[in-house]
Amino acid sequence: WDGRLAIDAMRGVPPGRKWIHRFKHGIRFRLAETATLPSVTIVLGPFGDLVAYGDGLYYLSWYPACMTAHSDALVPPAWSAQPDESCRARIVTESFAALEAIVPQLQSVRPHDITVRGGVIVAWGSTDIDDRASELHRRHDIGVHSYGSYHSIDTGKLTMAPHFAEVCADRIALKSIA
């Protein structure tokens, strides 16, 4: 989804509404002991999640600490996926502290092999999630948009990508048959 708006614009399809590129980090870690943690998603107030992948591997994110930049430029800055050490330390410290208050089991574990990596999130809207009226809260106007033989996929949420890829492939296959 990163870069789609610029590619669309090069094809003569301007965005038509306001958007925001947000740069958010995620934390992966392993547990030093045999403890297990639950998978949890917090959606009321600040957003956060803890995901248990199995075999002691976890993902943790706390939006207020992990979202480090935003831009409304058609092409956002070339943000680095790897934060510098002071940013990394702040992200880890603030994220663990916030989620420890919600998931008490986090207080007694000793994570190791901690990695922090970021990526771009693109969505319609001009204000962040703390604005209740933000268009970021309305991700229903998404899907495959076709302009002749050009197709642009607005996933809305990355989890929708497989579905919309199939929709796009079906459209291409139908046009090649016709």
Tab-separated table of C-alpha atoms in Angstrom:
chain	number	residue	atom	x	y	z
A	1	TRP	CA	0.000	0.000	0.000
A	2	ASP	CA	3.003	2.265	0.440
A	3	GLY	CA	3.570	4.113	-2.846
A	4	ARG	CA	0.142	3.371	-4.317
A	5	LEU	CA	-1.052	6.992	-4.291
A	6	ALA	CA	2.034	8.186	-6.195
A	7	ILE	CA	1.722	5.372	-8.747
A	8	ASP	CA	-1.977	6.165	-9.199
A	9	ALA	CA	-1.129	9.864	-9.720
A	10	MET	CA	1.456	8.943	-12.390
A	11	ARG	CA	-1.326	7.011	-14.149
A	12	GLY	CA	-3.597	10.073	-14.061
A	13	VAL	CA	-5.649	8.972	-11.047
A	14	PRO	CA	-5.299	11.611	-8.307
A	15	PRO	CA	-6.261	10.639	-4.738
A	16	GLY	CA	-9.430	12.763	-4.712
A	17	ARG	CA	-9.413	13.128	-0.930
A	18	LYS	CA	-7.034	13.701	1.969
A	19	TRP	CA	-4.748	10.928	3.177
A	20	ILE	CA	-2.129	10.350	5.817
A	21	HIS	CA	1.006	8.223	5.757
A	22	ARG	CA	1.911	7.088	9.266
A	23	PHE	CA	5.180	5.416	10.191
A	24	LYS	CA	4.704	2.824	12.923
A	25	HIS	CA	7.160	0.460	14.555
A	26	GLY	CA	6.562	-3.005	15.922
A	27	ILE	CA	8.580	-4.927	18.484
A	28	ARG	CA	9.436	-8.604	18.154
A	29	PHE	CA	10.966	-10.504	21.014
A	30	ARG	CA	11.480	-13.910	22.552
A	31	LEU	CA	10.901	-14.919	26.133
A	32	ALA	CA	13.913	-15.871	28.208
A	33	GLU	CA	11.873	-18.293	30.286
A	34	THR	CA	9.123	-20.790	29.595
A	35	ALA	CA	6.370	-18.302	30.493
A	36	THR	CA	3.612	-17.689	27.998
A	37	LEU	CA	1.728	-14.517	27.269
A	38	PRO	CA	-1.774	-14.114	25.842
A	39	SER	CA	-2.556	-12.509	22.504
A	40	VAL	CA	-4.372	-9.236	23.224
A	41	THR	CA	-5.593	-6.309	21.123
A	42	ILE	CA	-6.565	-3.040	22.785
A	43	VAL	CA	-8.949	-0.929	20.711
A	44	LEU	CA	-10.505	1.406	23.271
A	45	GLY	CA	-8.357	4.500	23.766
A	46	PRO	CA	-4.742	4.179	22.643
A	47	PHE	CA	-4.255	1.175	20.359
A	48	GLY	CA	-1.941	-1.674	21.229
A	49	ASP	CA	-1.457	-5.349	20.749
A	50	LEU	CA	0.492	-8.332	21.931
A	51	VAL	CA	0.621	-11.326	19.606
A	52	ALA	CA	1.886	-14.778	20.566
A	53	TYR	CA	3.293	-16.444	17.441
A	54	GLY	CA	4.300	-19.651	19.232
A	55	ASP	CA	7.717	-21.109	20.027
A	56	GLY	CA	8.381	-18.180	22.391
A	57	LEU	CA	8.159	-15.518	19.658
A	58	TYR	CA	6.004	-12.428	20.281
A	59	TYR	CA	5.029	-9.148	18.646
A	60	LEU	CA	4.161	-6.075	20.680
A	61	SER	CA	3.010	-2.618	19.643
A	62	TRP	CA	1.682	0.395	21.511
A	63	TYR	CA	0.479	3.040	19.065
A	64	PRO	CA	1.362	6.169	21.071
A	65	ALA	CA	5.005	5.048	21.370
A	66	CYS	CA	5.414	3.123	18.111
A	67	MET	CA	3.898	5.681	15.720
A	68	THR	CA	6.872	7.994	15.216
A	69	ALA	CA	6.087	10.063	12.105
A	70	HIS	CA	3.353	11.081	9.706
A	71	SER	CA	3.076	12.907	6.398
A	72	ASP	CA	0.396	14.073	4.012
A	73	ALA	CA	2.839	14.281	1.085
A	74	LEU	CA	2.004	12.222	-1.991
A	75	VAL	CA	5.399	10.581	-1.529
A	76	PRO	CA	6.288	10.505	2.176
A	77	PRO	CA	9.863	10.892	3.426
A	78	ALA	CA	12.130	7.860	3.175
A	79	TRP	CA	11.733	6.822	6.785
A	80	SER	CA	14.222	4.244	8.047
A	81	ALA	CA	12.735	0.897	9.037
A	82	GLN	CA	15.382	0.641	11.768
A	83	PRO	CA	15.162	3.376	14.430
A	84	ASP	CA	18.324	4.838	15.930
A	85	GLU	CA	19.256	3.529	19.390
A	86	SER	CA	17.633	6.323	21.416
A	87	CYS	CA	14.353	6.023	19.477
A	88	ARG	CA	14.505	2.225	19.753
A	89	ALA	CA	15.010	2.403	23.526
A	90	ARG	CA	12.123	4.873	23.936
A	91	ILE	CA	9.776	2.735	21.812
A	92	VAL	CA	10.590	-0.434	23.764
A	93	THR	CA	10.457	1.188	27.212
A	94	GLU	CA	7.212	3.098	26.650
A	95	SER	CA	5.471	0.227	24.857
A	96	PHE	CA	6.296	-2.383	27.484
A	97	ALA	CA	5.353	0.003	30.327
A	98	ALA	CA	1.964	0.790	28.779
A	99	LEU	CA	1.095	-2.825	28.015
A	100	GLU	CA	2.337	-4.061	31.403
A	101	ALA	CA	-0.445	-1.972	32.954
A	102	ILE	CA	-2.986	-3.848	30.818
A	103	VAL	CA	-1.371	-7.298	30.614
A	104	PRO	CA	0.127	-7.918	34.086
A	105	GLN	CA	1.922	-11.100	32.920
A	106	LEU	CA	4.328	-8.866	30.977
A	107	GLN	CA	5.742	-7.558	34.279
A	108	SER	CA	7.295	-10.910	35.170
A	109	VAL	CA	8.883	-11.893	31.839
A	110	ARG	CA	12.382	-11.158	30.600
A	111	PRO	CA	12.311	-10.613	26.844
A	112	HIS	CA	15.420	-11.115	24.725
A	113	ASP	CA	16.325	-10.892	21.027
A	114	ILE	CA	14.307	-7.661	20.869
A	115	THR	CA	14.034	-6.157	17.393
A	116	VAL	CA	12.201	-2.979	16.433
A	117	ARG	CA	11.193	-2.383	12.845
A	118	GLY	CA	8.912	0.165	11.245
A	119	GLY	CA	6.696	0.429	8.200
A	120	VAL	CA	4.285	2.811	6.507
A	121	ILE	CA	0.528	2.715	7.095
A	122	VAL	CA	-1.551	4.600	4.526
A	123	ALA	CA	-5.152	5.589	5.125
A	124	TRP	CA	-7.715	8.159	4.096
A	125	GLY	CA	-7.998	11.088	6.478
A	126	SER	CA	-6.041	14.086	7.645
A	127	THR	CA	-5.961	13.657	11.416
A	128	ASP	CA	-4.663	10.863	13.631
A	129	ILE	CA	-6.616	8.215	15.552
A	130	ASP	CA	-6.954	10.374	18.652
A	131	ASP	CA	-9.443	12.508	16.681
A	132	ARG	CA	-12.803	10.747	17.059
A	133	ALA	CA	-13.982	12.345	13.802
A	134	SER	CA	-10.897	11.199	11.857
A	135	GLU	CA	-11.595	9.384	8.631
A	136	LEU	CA	-9.026	6.814	9.800
A	137	HIS	CA	-11.865	5.282	11.815
A	138	ARG	CA	-13.890	4.643	8.664
A	139	ARG	CA	-12.060	2.056	6.603
A	140	HIS	CA	-15.103	0.861	4.677
A	141	ASP	CA	-14.516	2.817	1.446
A	142	ILE	CA	-11.843	0.440	0.163
A	143	GLY	CA	-11.366	-2.110	-2.580
A	144	VAL	CA	-10.249	-2.477	-6.182
A	145	HIS	CA	-10.686	0.626	-8.318
A	146	SER	CA	-10.442	0.008	-12.051
A	147	TYR	CA	-9.738	2.604	-14.737
A	148	GLY	CA	-9.749	0.786	-18.058
A	149	SER	CA	-6.963	-1.775	-17.848
A	150	TYR	CA	-5.386	-0.083	-14.803
A	151	HIS	CA	-6.360	-1.427	-11.382
A	152	SER	CA	-5.498	0.136	-8.042
A	153	ILE	CA	-6.038	-1.742	-4.789
A	154	ASP	CA	-6.895	0.207	-1.652
A	155	THR	CA	-6.593	-2.451	1.039
A	156	GLY	CA	-7.740	-0.186	3.884
A	157	LYS	CA	-6.224	-2.719	6.242
A	158	LEU	CA	-3.373	-4.980	5.182
A	159	THR	CA	-5.442	-8.020	6.168
A	160	MET	CA	-7.763	-7.268	3.222
A	161	ALA	CA	-4.938	-7.566	0.644
A	162	PRO	CA	-5.463	-11.275	-0.206
A	163	HIS	CA	-9.181	-10.757	-0.819
A	164	PHE	CA	-8.693	-7.684	-3.007
A	165	ALA	CA	-5.856	-9.391	-4.901
A	166	GLU	CA	-8.324	-12.129	-5.840
A	167	VAL	CA	-10.949	-9.539	-6.854
A	168	CYS	CA	-8.369	-7.762	-9.021
A	169	ALA	CA	-7.166	-11.017	-10.605
A	170	ASP	CA	-10.787	-11.937	-11.419
A	171	ARG	CA	-11.326	-8.569	-13.108
A	172	ILE	CA	-8.177	-8.992	-15.182
A	173	ALA	CA	-9.121	-12.565	-16.131
A	174	LEU	CA	-12.659	-11.521	-17.156
A	175	LYS	CA	-11.330	-8.703	-19.351
A	176	SER	CA	-8.854	-11.040	-21.067
A	177	ILE	CA	-11.685	-13.500	-21.851
A	178	ALA	CA	-14.046	-10.828	-23.173
